[in-house]
mmCIF file of C-alpha atoms in Angstrom:
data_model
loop_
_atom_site.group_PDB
_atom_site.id
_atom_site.type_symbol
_atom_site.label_atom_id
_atom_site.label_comp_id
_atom_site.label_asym_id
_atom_site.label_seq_id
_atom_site.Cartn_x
_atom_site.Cartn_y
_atom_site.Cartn_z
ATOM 1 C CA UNK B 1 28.333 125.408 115.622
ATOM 2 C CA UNK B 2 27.617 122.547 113.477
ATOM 3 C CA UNK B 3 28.842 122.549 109.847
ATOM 4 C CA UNK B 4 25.950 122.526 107.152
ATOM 5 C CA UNK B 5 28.458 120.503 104.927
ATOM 6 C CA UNK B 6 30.451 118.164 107.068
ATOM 7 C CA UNK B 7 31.091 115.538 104.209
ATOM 8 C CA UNK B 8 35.059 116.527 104.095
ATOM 9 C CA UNK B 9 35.047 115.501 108.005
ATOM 10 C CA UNK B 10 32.915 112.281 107.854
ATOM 11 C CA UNK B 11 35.504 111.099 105.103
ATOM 12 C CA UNK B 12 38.224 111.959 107.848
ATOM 13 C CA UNK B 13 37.521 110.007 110.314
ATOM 14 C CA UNK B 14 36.828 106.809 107.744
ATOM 15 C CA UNK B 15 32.554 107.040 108.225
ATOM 16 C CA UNK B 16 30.280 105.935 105.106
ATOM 17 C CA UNK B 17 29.199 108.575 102.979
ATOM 18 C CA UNK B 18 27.595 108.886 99.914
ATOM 19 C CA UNK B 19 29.798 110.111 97.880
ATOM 20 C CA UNK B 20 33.427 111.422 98.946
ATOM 21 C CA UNK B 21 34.244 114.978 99.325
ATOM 22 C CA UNK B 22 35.963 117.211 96.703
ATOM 23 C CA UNK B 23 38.229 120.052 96.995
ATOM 24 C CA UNK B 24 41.328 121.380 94.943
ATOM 25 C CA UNK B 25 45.107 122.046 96.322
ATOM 26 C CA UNK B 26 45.411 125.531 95.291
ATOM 27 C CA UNK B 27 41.249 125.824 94.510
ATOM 28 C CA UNK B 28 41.934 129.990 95.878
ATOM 29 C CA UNK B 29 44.049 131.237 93.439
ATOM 30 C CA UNK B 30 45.369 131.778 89.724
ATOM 31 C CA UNK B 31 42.654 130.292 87.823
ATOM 32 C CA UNK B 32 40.133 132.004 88.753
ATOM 33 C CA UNK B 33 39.699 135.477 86.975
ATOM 34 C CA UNK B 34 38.144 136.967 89.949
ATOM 35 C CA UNK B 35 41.071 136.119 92.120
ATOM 36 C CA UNK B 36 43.446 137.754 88.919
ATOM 37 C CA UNK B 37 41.608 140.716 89.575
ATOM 38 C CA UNK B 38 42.567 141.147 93.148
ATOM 39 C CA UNK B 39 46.504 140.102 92.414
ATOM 40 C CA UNK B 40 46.616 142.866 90.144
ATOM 41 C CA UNK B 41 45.809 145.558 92.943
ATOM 42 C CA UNK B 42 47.937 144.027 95.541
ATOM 43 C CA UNK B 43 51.284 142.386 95.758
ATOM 44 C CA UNK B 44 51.708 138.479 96.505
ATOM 45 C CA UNK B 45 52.201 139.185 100.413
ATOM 46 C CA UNK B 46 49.947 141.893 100.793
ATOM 47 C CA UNK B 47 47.374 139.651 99.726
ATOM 48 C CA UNK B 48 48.495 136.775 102.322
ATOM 49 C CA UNK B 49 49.126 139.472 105.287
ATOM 50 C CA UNK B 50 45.757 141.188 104.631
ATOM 51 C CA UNK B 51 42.840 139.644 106.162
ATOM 52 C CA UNK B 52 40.280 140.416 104.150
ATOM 53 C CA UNK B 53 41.839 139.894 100.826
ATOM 54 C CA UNK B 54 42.981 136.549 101.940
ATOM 55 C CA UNK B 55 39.240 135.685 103.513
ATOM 56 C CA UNK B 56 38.192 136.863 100.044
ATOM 57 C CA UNK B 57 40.289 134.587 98.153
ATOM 58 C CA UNK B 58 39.850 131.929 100.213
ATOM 59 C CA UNK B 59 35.845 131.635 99.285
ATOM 60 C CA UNK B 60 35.585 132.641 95.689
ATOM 61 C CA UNK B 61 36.153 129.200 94.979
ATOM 62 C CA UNK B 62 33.706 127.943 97.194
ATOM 63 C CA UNK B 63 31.029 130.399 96.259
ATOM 64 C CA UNK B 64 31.660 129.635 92.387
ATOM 65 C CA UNK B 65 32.060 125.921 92.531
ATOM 66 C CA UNK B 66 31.219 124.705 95.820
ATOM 67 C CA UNK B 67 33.647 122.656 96.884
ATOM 68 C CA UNK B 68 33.189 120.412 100.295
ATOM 69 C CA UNK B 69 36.202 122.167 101.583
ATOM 70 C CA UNK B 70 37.932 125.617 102.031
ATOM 71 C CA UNK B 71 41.676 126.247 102.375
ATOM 72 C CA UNK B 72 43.076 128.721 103.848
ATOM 73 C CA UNK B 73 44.488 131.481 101.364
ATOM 74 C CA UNK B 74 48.235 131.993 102.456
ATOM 75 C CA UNK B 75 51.830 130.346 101.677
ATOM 76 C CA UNK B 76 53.996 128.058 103.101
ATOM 77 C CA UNK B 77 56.942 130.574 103.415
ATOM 78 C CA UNK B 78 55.131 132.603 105.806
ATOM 79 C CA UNK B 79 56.918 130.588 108.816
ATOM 80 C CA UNK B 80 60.893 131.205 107.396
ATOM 81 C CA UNK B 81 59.166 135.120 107.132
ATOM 82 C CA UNK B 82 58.178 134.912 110.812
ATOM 83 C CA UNK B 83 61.453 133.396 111.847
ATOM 84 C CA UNK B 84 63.431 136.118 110.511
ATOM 85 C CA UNK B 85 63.916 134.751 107.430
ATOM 86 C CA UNK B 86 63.769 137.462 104.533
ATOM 87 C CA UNK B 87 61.627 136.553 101.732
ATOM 88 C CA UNK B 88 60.201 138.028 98.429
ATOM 89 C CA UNK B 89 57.888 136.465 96.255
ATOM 90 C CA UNK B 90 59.464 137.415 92.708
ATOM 91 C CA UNK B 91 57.161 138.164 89.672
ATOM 92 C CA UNK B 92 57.468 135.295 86.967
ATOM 93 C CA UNK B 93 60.398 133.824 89.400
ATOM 94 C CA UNK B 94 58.573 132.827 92.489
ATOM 95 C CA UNK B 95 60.177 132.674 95.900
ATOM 96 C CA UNK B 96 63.657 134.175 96.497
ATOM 97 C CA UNK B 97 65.340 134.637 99.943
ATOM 98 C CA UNK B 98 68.609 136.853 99.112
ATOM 99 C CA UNK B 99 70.007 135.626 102.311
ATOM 100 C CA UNK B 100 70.158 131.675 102.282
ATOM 101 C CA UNK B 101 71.252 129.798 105.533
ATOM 102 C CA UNK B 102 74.367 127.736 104.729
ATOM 103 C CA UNK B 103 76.350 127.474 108.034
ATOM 104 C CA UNK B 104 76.002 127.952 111.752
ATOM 105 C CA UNK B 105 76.708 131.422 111.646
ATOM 106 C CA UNK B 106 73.431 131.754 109.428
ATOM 107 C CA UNK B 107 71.761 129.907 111.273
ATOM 108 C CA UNK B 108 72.016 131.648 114.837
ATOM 109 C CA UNK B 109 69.709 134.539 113.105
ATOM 110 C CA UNK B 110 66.697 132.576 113.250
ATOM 111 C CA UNK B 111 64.265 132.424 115.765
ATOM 112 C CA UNK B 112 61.259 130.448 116.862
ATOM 113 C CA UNK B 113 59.251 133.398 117.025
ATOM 114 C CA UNK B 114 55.647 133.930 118.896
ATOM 115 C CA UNK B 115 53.632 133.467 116.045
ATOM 116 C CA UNK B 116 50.437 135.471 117.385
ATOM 117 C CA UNK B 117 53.005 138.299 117.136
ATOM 118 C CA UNK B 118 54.653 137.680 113.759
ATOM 119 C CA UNK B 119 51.616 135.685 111.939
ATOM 120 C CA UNK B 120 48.538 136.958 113.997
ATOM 121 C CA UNK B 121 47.519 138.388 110.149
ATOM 122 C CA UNK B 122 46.710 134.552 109.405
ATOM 123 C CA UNK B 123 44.597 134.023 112.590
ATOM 124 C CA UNK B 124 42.801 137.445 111.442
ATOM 125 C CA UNK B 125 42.024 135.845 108.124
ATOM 126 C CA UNK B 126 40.840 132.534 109.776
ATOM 127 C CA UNK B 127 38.329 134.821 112.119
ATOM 128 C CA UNK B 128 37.552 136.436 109.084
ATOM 129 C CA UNK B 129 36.901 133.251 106.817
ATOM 130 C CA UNK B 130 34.999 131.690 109.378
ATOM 131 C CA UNK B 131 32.458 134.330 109.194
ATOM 132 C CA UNK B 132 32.044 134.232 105.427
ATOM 133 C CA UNK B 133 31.956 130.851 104.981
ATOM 134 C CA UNK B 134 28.496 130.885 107.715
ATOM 135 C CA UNK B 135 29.146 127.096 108.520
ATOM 136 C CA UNK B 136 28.558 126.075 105.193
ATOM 137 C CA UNK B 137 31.994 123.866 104.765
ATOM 138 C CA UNK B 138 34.872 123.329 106.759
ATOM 139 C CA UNK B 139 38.317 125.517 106.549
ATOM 140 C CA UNK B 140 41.812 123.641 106.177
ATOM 141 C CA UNK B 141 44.486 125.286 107.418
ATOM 142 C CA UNK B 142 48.276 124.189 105.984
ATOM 143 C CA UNK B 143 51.153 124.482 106.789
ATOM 144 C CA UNK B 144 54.755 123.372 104.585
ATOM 145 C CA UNK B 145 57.058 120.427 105.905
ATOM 146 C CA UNK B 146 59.921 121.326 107.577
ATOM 147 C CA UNK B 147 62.078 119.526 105.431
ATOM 148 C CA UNK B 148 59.984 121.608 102.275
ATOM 149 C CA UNK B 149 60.598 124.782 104.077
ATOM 150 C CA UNK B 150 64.700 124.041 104.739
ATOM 151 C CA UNK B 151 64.151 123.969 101.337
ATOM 152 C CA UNK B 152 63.935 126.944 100.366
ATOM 153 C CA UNK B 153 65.501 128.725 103.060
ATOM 154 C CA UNK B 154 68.988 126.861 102.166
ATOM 155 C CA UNK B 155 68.750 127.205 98.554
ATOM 156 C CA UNK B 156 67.286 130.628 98.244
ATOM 157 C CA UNK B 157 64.897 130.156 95.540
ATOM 158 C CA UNK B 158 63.347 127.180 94.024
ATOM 159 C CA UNK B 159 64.495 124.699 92.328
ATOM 160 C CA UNK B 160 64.951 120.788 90.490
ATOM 161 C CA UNK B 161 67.294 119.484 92.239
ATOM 162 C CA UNK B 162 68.059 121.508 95.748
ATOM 163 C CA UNK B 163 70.996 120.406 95.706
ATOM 164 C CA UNK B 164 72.314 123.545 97.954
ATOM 165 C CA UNK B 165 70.147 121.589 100.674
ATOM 166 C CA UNK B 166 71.006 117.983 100.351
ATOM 167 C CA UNK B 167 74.312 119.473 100.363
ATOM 168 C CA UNK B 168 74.059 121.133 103.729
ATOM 169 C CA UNK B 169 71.775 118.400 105.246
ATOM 170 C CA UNK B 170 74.762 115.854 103.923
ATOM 171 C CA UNK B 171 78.000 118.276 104.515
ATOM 172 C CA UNK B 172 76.552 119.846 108.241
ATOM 173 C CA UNK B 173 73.796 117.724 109.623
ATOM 174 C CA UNK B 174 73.957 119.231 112.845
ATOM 175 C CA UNK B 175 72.852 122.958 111.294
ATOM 176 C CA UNK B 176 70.539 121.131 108.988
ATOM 177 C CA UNK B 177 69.023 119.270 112.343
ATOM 178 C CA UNK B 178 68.607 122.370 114.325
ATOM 179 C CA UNK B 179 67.280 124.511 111.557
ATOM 180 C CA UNK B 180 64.432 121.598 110.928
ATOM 181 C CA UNK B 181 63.821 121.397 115.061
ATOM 182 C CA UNK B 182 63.312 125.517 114.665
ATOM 183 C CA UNK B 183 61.224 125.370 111.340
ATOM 184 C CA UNK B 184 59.474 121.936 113.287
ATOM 185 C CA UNK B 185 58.004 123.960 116.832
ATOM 186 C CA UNK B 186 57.650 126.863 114.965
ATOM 187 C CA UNK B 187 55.041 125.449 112.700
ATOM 188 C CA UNK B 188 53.681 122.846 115.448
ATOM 189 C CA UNK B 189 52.455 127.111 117.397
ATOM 190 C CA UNK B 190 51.455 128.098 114.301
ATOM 191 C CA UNK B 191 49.319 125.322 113.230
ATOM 192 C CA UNK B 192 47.998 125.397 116.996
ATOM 193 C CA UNK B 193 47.117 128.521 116.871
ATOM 194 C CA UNK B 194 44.864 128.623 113.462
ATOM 195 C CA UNK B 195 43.241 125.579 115.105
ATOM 196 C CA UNK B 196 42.429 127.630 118.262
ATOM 197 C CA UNK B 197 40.923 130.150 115.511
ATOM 198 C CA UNK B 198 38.863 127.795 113.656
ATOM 199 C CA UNK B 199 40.609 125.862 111.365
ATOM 200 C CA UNK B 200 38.210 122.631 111.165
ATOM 201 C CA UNK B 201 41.634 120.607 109.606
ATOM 202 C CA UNK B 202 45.082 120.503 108.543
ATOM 203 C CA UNK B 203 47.553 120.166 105.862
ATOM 204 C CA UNK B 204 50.762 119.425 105.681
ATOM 205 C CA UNK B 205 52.556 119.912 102.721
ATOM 206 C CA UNK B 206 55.925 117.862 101.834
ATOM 207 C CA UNK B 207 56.320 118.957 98.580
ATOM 208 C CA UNK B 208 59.756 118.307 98.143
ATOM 209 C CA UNK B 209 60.169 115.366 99.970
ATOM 210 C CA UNK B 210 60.369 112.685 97.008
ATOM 211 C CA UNK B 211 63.959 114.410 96.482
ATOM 212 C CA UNK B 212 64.540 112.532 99.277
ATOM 213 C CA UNK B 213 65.965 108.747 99.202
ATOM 214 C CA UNK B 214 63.660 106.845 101.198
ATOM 215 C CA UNK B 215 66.248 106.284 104.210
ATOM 216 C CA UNK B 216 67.140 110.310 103.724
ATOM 217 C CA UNK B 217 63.753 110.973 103.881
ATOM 218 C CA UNK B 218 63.271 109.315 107.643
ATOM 219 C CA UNK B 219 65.928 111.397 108.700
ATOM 220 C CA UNK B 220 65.393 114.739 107.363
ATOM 221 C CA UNK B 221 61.481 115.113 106.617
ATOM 222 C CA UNK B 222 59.521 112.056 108.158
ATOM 223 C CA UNK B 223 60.598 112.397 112.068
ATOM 224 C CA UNK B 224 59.790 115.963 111.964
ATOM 225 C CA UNK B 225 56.211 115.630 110.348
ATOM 226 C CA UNK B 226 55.625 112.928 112.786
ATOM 227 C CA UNK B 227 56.273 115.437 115.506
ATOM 228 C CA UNK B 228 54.013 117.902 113.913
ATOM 229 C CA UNK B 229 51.123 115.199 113.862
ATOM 230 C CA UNK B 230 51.850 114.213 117.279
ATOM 231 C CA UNK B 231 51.231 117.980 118.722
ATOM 232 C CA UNK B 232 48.098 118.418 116.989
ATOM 233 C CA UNK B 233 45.993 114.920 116.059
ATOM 234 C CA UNK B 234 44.037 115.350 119.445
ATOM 235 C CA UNK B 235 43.376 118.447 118.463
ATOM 236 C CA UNK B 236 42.476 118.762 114.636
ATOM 237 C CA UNK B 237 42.437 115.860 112.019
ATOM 238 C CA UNK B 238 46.136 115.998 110.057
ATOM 239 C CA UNK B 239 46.249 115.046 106.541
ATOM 240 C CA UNK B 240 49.824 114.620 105.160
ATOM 241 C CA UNK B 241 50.859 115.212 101.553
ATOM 242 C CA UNK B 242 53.786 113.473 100.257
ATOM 243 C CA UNK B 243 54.687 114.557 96.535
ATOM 244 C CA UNK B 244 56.776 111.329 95.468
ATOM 245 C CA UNK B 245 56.698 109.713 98.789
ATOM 246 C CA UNK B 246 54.846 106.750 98.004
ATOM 247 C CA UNK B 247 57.083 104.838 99.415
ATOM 248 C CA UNK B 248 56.819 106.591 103.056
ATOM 249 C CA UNK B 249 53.095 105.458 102.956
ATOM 250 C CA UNK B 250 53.417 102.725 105.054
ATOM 251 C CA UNK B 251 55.147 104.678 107.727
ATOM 252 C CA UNK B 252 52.799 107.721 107.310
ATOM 253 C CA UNK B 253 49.448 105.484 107.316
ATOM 254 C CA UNK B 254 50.970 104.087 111.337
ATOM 255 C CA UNK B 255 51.743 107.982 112.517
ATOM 256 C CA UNK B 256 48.269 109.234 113.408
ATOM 257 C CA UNK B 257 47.594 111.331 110.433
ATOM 258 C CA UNK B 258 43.365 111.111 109.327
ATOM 259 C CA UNK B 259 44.551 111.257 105.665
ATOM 260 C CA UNK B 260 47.668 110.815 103.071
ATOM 261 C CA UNK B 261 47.754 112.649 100.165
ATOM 262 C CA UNK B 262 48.363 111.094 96.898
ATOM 263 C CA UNK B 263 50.027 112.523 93.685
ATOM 264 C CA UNK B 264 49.277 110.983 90.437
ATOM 265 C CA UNK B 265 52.469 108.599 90.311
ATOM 266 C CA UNK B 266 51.021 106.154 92.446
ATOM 267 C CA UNK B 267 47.629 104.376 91.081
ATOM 268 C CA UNK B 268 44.882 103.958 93.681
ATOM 269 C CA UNK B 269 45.721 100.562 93.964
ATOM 270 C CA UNK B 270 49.664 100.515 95.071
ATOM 271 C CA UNK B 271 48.253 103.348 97.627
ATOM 272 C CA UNK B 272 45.504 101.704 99.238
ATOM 273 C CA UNK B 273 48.286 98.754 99.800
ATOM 274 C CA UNK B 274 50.810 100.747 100.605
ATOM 275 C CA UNK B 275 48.966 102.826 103.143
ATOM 276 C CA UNK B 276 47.935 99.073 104.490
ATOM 277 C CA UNK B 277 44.025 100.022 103.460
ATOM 278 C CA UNK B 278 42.903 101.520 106.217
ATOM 279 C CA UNK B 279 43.303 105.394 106.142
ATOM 280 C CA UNK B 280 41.672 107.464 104.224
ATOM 281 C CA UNK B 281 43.329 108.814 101.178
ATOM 282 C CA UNK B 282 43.785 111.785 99.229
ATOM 283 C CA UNK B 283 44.229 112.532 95.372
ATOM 284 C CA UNK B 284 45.231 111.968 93.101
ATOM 285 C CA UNK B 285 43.787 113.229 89.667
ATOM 286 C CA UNK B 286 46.661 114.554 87.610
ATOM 287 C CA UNK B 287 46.257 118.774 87.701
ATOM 288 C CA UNK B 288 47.333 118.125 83.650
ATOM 289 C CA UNK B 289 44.459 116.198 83.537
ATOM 290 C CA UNK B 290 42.494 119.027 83.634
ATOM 291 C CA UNK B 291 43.283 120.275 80.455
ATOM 292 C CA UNK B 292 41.565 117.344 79.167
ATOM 293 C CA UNK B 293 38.152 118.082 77.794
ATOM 294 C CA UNK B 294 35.269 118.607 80.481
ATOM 295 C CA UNK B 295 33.463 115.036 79.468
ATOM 296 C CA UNK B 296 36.848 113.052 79.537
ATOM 297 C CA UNK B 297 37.495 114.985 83.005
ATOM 298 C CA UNK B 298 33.877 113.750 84.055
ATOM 299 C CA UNK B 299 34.640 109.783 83.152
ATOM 300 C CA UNK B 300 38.164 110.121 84.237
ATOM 301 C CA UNK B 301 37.092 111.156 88.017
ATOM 302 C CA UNK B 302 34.235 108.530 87.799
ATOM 303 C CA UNK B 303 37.193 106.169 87.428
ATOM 304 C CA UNK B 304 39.334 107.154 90.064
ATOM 305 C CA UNK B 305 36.837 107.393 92.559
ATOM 306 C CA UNK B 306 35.527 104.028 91.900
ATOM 307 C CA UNK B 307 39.163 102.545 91.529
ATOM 308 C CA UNK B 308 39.770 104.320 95.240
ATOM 309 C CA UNK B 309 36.188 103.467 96.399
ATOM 310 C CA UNK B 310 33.497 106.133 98.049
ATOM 311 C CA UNK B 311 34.335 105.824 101.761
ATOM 312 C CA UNK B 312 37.922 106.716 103.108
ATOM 313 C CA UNK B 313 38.312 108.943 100.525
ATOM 314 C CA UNK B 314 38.597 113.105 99.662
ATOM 315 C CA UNK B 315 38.631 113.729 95.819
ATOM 316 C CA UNK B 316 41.817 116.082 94.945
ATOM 317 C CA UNK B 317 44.559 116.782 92.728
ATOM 318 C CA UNK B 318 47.383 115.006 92.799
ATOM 319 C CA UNK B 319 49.446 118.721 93.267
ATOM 320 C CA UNK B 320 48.413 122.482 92.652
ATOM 321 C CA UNK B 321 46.146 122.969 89.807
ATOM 322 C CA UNK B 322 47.839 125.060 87.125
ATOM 323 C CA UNK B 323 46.800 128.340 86.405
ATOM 324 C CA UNK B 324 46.153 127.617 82.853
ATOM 325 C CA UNK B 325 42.903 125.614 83.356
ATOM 326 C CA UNK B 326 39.411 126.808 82.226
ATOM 327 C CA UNK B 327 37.206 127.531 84.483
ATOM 328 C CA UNK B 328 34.459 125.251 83.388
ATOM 329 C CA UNK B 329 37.226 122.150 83.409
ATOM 330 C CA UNK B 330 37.629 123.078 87.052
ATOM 331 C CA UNK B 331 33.781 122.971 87.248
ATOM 332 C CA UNK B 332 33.758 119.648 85.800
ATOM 333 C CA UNK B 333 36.062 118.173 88.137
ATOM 334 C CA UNK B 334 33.937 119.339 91.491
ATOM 335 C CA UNK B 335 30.386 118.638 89.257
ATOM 336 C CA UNK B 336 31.847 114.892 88.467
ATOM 337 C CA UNK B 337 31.953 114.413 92.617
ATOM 338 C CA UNK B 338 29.093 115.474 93.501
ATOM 339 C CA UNK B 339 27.113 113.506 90.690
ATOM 340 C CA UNK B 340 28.809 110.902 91.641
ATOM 341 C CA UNK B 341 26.452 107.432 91.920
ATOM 342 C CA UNK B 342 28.107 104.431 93.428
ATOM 343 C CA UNK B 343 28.178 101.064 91.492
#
């Protein structure tokens, strides 16, 4: 089937559009009041492990604002969940996992599980997406870093610093190696699988790796994502999203990904030289930003897409957007794409 709206995909591969394609990180979710109505029937993982709540959430954003892309309702700790991981998703805490992994002994619990058996829920949503959607725009499907995911699963909860897993990555490298190889094929099956049901792209999110030193960050993030976009860039474009890895961009822009993701540190400037000018980017408008009135929000994207230029380009966030922006900013931000007029 061909895609009514295939702008997002053009921009992927680097052909000439006329304008770029828009969509938000976290566009299904917490802003929205119709997706507020839905969290307060069901509980955070309920609404990721049912497939028609997360199908739901998935389009309200597209059928309110009409973004160029869809993504994927779910979470990146679904993986540590299907690898025998226990995790909750706290109530004005976020994540916790009550049983962190911290030595060998931890570590031997985990498993690389077959993810049609422990996330088959998320391919059910995809199915289930796909048919809403009709064609109209393509579906992203995401997954978190493995170096974002050791994360969490060594420090139990979130955090500033995470120091608990610098310390275990510096103090036992080997458990900190074999957990990321686990988190690593795990996620390469799972993100394999949601392309075999109909993912059109995907994401992968390193949101922690700017905790990283840039050395650090080869060792315990980069090799692993490169793995993960060597699995699947013959089969699905890969973007990759660095939060503070601006300085990996060089070495991300050479791995195969379609597109980097920018956050709103790095101007559009340093990332198109950075990234050596070639690939196309993603970003980077500040998610703050859009608390910013809806005409300043209008110029502002104006800007940044002429500052990154039309072609090579998806219009995003530089991270999440919050949950405390109107609705009509958000609108503002997608409306400010698509009347978008080059120079």
């Amino acid at each position: 089937m061909s895609l009514k709206n295939d702008l997002f995909l053009k921009a992927l591969k680097g052909e000439t559009v006329e304008r770029p394609p828009v969509w938000m990180m976290r566009q299904a979710g917490r802003y929205l009041p119709e997706f507020m109505a839905i969290k307060e029937k069901y509980d955070f993982f309920t609404r990721c492990q049912t497939p028609e709540l997360a199908s739901e959430i998935t389009v309200q954003p597209i059928r309110r604002y009409g973004m160029d892309a869809a993504i994927l309702f779910s979470d990146i700790l679904v993986i540590p969940q299907a690898m025998n991981i226990h995790v909750e998703m706290k109530p004005n805490f976020g994540p916790y996992l009550p049983n962190p992994i911290r030595n060998q002994k931890d570590l031997d619990s985990v498993i690389v599980p077959d993810v049609h058996e422990t996330l088959g829920y998320v391919m059910e949503a995809i199915k289930a997406t796909k048919e809403k959607l009709n064609d109209e725009v393509p579906l992203i499907g995401f997954a978190g870093s493995p170096w974002t995911i050791l994360c969490y699963c060594v420090q139990g909860q979130g955090s500033k610093t995470f120091d608990k897993a610098k310390e275990l990555c510096f103090t036992q490298p080997v458990v900190a190696h074999e957990l990321l190889q686990k988190i690593t094929d795990t996620t390469i099956a799972y993100l394999k699988a949601k392309v075999a049901a109909g993912v059109n792209a995907v994401q992968v999110f390193d949101s922690w790796g700017g905790m990283l030193s840039p050395t650090d960050y080869q060792e315990f993030s980069w090799q692993y994502i490169q793995q993960i976009i060597d699995a699947l860039k013959d089969e699905a474009p890969v973007i990759v999203f660095g939060k503070g890895c601006w300085f990996a961009l060089g070495d991300m822009a050479k791995s195969g990904a379609s597109a980097l993701g920018v956050d709103w540190t790095c101007s559009a400037r340093n990332a198109r030289y950075l990234s050596g000018g070639k690939i196309t980017l993603q970003g980077n408008f500040d998610p703050a930003r859009l608390l910013s009135p809806p005409a300043e929000i209008k110029k502002m994207v104006h800007q940044m897409i002429n500052e990154f230029g039309k072609d090579s380009y998806v219009v995003n966030l530089g991270h999440g957007i919050l949950p405390n922006v109107p609705v009509e900013n958000a609108k503002a931000f997608i409306d400010a794409v698509k009347e978008y007029k080059p120079a």
